[in-house]
mmCIF file of C-alpha atoms in Angstrom:
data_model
loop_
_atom_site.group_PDB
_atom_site.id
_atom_site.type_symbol
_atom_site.label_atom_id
_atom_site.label_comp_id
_atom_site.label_asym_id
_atom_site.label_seq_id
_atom_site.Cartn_x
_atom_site.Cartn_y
_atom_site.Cartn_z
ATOM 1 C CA UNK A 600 10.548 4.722 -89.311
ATOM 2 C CA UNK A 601 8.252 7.776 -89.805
ATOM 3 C CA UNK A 602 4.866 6.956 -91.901
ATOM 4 C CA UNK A 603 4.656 9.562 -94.723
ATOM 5 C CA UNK A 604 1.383 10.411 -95.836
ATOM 6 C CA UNK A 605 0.914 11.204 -99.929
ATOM 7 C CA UNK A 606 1.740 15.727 -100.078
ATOM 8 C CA UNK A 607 4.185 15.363 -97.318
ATOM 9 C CA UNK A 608 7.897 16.763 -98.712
ATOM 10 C CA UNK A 609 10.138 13.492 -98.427
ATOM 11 C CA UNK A 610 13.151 15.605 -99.746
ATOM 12 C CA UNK A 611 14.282 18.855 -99.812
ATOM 13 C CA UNK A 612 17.506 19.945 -100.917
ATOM 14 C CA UNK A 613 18.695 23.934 -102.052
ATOM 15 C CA UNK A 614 16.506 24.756 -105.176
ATOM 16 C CA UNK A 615 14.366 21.236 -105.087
ATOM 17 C CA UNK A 616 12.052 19.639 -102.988
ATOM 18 C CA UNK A 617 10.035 16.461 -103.758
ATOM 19 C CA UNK A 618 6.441 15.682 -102.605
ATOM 20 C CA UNK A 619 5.226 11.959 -102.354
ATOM 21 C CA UNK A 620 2.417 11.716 -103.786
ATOM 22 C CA UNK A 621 -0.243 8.541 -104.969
ATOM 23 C CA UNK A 622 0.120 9.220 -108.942
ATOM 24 C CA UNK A 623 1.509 10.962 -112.385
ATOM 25 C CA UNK A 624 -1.404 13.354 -113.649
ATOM 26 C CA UNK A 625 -2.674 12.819 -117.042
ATOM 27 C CA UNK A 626 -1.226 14.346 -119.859
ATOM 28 C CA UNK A 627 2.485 14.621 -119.264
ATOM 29 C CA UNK A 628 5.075 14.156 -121.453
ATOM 30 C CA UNK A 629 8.395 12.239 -120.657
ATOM 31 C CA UNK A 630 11.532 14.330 -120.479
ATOM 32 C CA UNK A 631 14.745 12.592 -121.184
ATOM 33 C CA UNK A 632 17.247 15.456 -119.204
ATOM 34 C CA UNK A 633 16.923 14.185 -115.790
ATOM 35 C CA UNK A 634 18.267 17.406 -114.168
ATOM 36 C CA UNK A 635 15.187 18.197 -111.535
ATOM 37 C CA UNK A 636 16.894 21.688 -111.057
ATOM 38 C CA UNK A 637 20.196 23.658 -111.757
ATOM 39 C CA UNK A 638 21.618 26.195 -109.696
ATOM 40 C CA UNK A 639 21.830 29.478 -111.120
ATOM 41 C CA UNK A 640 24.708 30.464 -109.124
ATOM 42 C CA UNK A 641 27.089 27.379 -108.982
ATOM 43 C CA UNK A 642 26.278 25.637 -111.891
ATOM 44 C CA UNK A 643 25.391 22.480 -109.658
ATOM 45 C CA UNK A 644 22.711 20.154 -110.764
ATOM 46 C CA UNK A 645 20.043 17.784 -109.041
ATOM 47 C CA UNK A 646 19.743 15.217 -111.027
ATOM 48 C CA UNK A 647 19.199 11.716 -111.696
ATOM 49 C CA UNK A 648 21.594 9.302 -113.891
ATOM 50 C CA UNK A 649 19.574 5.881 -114.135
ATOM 51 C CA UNK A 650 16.432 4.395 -115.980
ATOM 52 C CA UNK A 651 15.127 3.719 -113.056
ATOM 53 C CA UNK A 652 14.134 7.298 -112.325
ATOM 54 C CA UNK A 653 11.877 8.907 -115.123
ATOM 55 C CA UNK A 654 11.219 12.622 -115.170
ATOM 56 C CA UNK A 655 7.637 13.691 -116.973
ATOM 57 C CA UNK A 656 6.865 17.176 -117.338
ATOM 58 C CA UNK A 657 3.248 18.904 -118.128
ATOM 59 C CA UNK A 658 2.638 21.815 -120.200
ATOM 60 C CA UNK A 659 3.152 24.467 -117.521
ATOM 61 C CA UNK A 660 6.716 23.116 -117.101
ATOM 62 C CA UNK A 661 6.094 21.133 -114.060
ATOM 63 C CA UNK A 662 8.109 18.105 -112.959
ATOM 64 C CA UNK A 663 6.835 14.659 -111.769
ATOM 65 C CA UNK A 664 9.353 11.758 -110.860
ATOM 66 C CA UNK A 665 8.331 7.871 -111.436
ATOM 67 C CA UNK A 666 11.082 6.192 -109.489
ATOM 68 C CA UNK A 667 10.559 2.351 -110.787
ATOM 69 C CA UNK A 668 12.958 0.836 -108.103
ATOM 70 C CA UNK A 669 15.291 2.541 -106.106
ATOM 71 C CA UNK A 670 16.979 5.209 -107.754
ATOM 72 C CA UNK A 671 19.848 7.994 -106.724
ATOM 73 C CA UNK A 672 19.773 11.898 -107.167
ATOM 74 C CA UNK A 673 23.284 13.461 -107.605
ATOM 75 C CA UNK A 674 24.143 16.730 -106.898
ATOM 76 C CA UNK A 675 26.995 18.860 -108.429
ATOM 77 C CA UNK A 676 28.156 19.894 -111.737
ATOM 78 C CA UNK A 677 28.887 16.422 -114.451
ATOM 79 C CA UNK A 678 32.374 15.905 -113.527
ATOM 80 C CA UNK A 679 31.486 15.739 -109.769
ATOM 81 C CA UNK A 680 28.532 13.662 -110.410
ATOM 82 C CA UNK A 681 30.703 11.187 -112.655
ATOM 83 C CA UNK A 682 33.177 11.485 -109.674
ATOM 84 C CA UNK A 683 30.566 10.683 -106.592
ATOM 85 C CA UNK A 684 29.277 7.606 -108.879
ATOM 86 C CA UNK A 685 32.465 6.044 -109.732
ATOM 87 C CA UNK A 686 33.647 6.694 -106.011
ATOM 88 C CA UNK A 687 31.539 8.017 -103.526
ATOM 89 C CA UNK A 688 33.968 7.392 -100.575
ATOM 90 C CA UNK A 689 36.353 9.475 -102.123
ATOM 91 C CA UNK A 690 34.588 12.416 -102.474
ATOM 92 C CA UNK A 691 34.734 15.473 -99.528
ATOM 93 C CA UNK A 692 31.598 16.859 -100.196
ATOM 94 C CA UNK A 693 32.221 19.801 -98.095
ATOM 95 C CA UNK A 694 35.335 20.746 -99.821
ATOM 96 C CA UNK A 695 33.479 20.505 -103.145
ATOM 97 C CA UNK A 696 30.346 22.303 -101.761
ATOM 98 C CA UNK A 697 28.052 19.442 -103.679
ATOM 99 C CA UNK A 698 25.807 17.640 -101.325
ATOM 100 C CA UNK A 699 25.461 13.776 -100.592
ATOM 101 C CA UNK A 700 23.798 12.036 -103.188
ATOM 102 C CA UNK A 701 20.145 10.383 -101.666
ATOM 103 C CA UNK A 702 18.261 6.893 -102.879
ATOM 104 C CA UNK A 703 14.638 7.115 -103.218
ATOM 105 C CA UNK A 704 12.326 4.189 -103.241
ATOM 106 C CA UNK A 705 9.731 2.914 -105.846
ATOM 107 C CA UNK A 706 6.901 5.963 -105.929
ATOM 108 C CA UNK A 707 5.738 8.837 -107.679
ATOM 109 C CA UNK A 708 7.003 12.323 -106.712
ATOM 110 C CA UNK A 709 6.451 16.003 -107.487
ATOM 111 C CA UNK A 710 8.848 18.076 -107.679
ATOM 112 C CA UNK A 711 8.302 21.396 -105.369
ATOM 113 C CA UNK A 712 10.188 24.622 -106.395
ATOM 114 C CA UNK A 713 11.600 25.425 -102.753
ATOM 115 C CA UNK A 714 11.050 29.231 -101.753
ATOM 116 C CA UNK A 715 12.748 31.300 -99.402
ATOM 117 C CA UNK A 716 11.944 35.265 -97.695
ATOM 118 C CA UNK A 717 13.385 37.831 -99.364
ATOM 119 C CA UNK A 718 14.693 40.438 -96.729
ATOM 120 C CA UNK A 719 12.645 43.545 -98.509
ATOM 121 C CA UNK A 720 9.455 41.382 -97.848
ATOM 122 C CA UNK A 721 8.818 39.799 -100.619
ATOM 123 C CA UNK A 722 9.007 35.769 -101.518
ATOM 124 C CA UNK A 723 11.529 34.190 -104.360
ATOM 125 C CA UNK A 724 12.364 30.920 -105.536
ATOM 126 C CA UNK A 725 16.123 29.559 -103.844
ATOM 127 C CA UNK A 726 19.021 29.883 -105.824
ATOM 128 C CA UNK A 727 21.211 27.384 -105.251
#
């Protein structure tokens, strides 16, 4: 098992990437839409379905994760999410181009708008 330190990126997944890290900041307000992000292009969503996964934003429109016990984050549009819940075995990810959904453990998280080159030279977030 690899020791993660608090900063280190436990997850990172097209347009979203969480960051452990040792606590919420002060001041952040509790969002009830759990969708971390949603791809621009494909409509797909990261997002968790369960209370035990909270999502708290702060006034520049950051996102912070309190994941009370472990939780899952779906990916894909509602009716593949409600799909991979109800039967995960029968999903073929691949065929549906959504990605496998992944449990996280009790801790606090950032989440870490993921970045890619842009071939002219510049930087820009990932569209998923």
């Amino acid at each position: 098992m690899t020791n993660l330190n608090y900063g280190d990126i436990v997850y990172r997944q097209g347009d979203v990437g969480l960051e452990l890290i040792k606590s919420l900041p002060r001041g952040l307000k509790e969002v009830k839409d759990k969708t971390l992000a949603l791809g621009e292009v494909t409509g797909h969503k990261h997002k968790f379905v369960t209370d035990d996964a909270k999502v708290w934003e702060d006034d520049n429109g950051n996102k912070y994760i309190a994941v009370l016990s472990p939780a899952t984050l779906y990916h894909g549009n509602e009716t593949q999410i409600a799909k991979t819940i109800e039967a995960p075995e029968k999903v073929d990810y691949e065929a549906e181009d959504i990605h496998k959904p992944n449990t996280f453990h009790k801790a606090f998280y950032r989440v870490v708008p993921q970045i890619e080159s842009d071939p002219y030279g510049g930087v820009q977030n990932v569209r998923d």
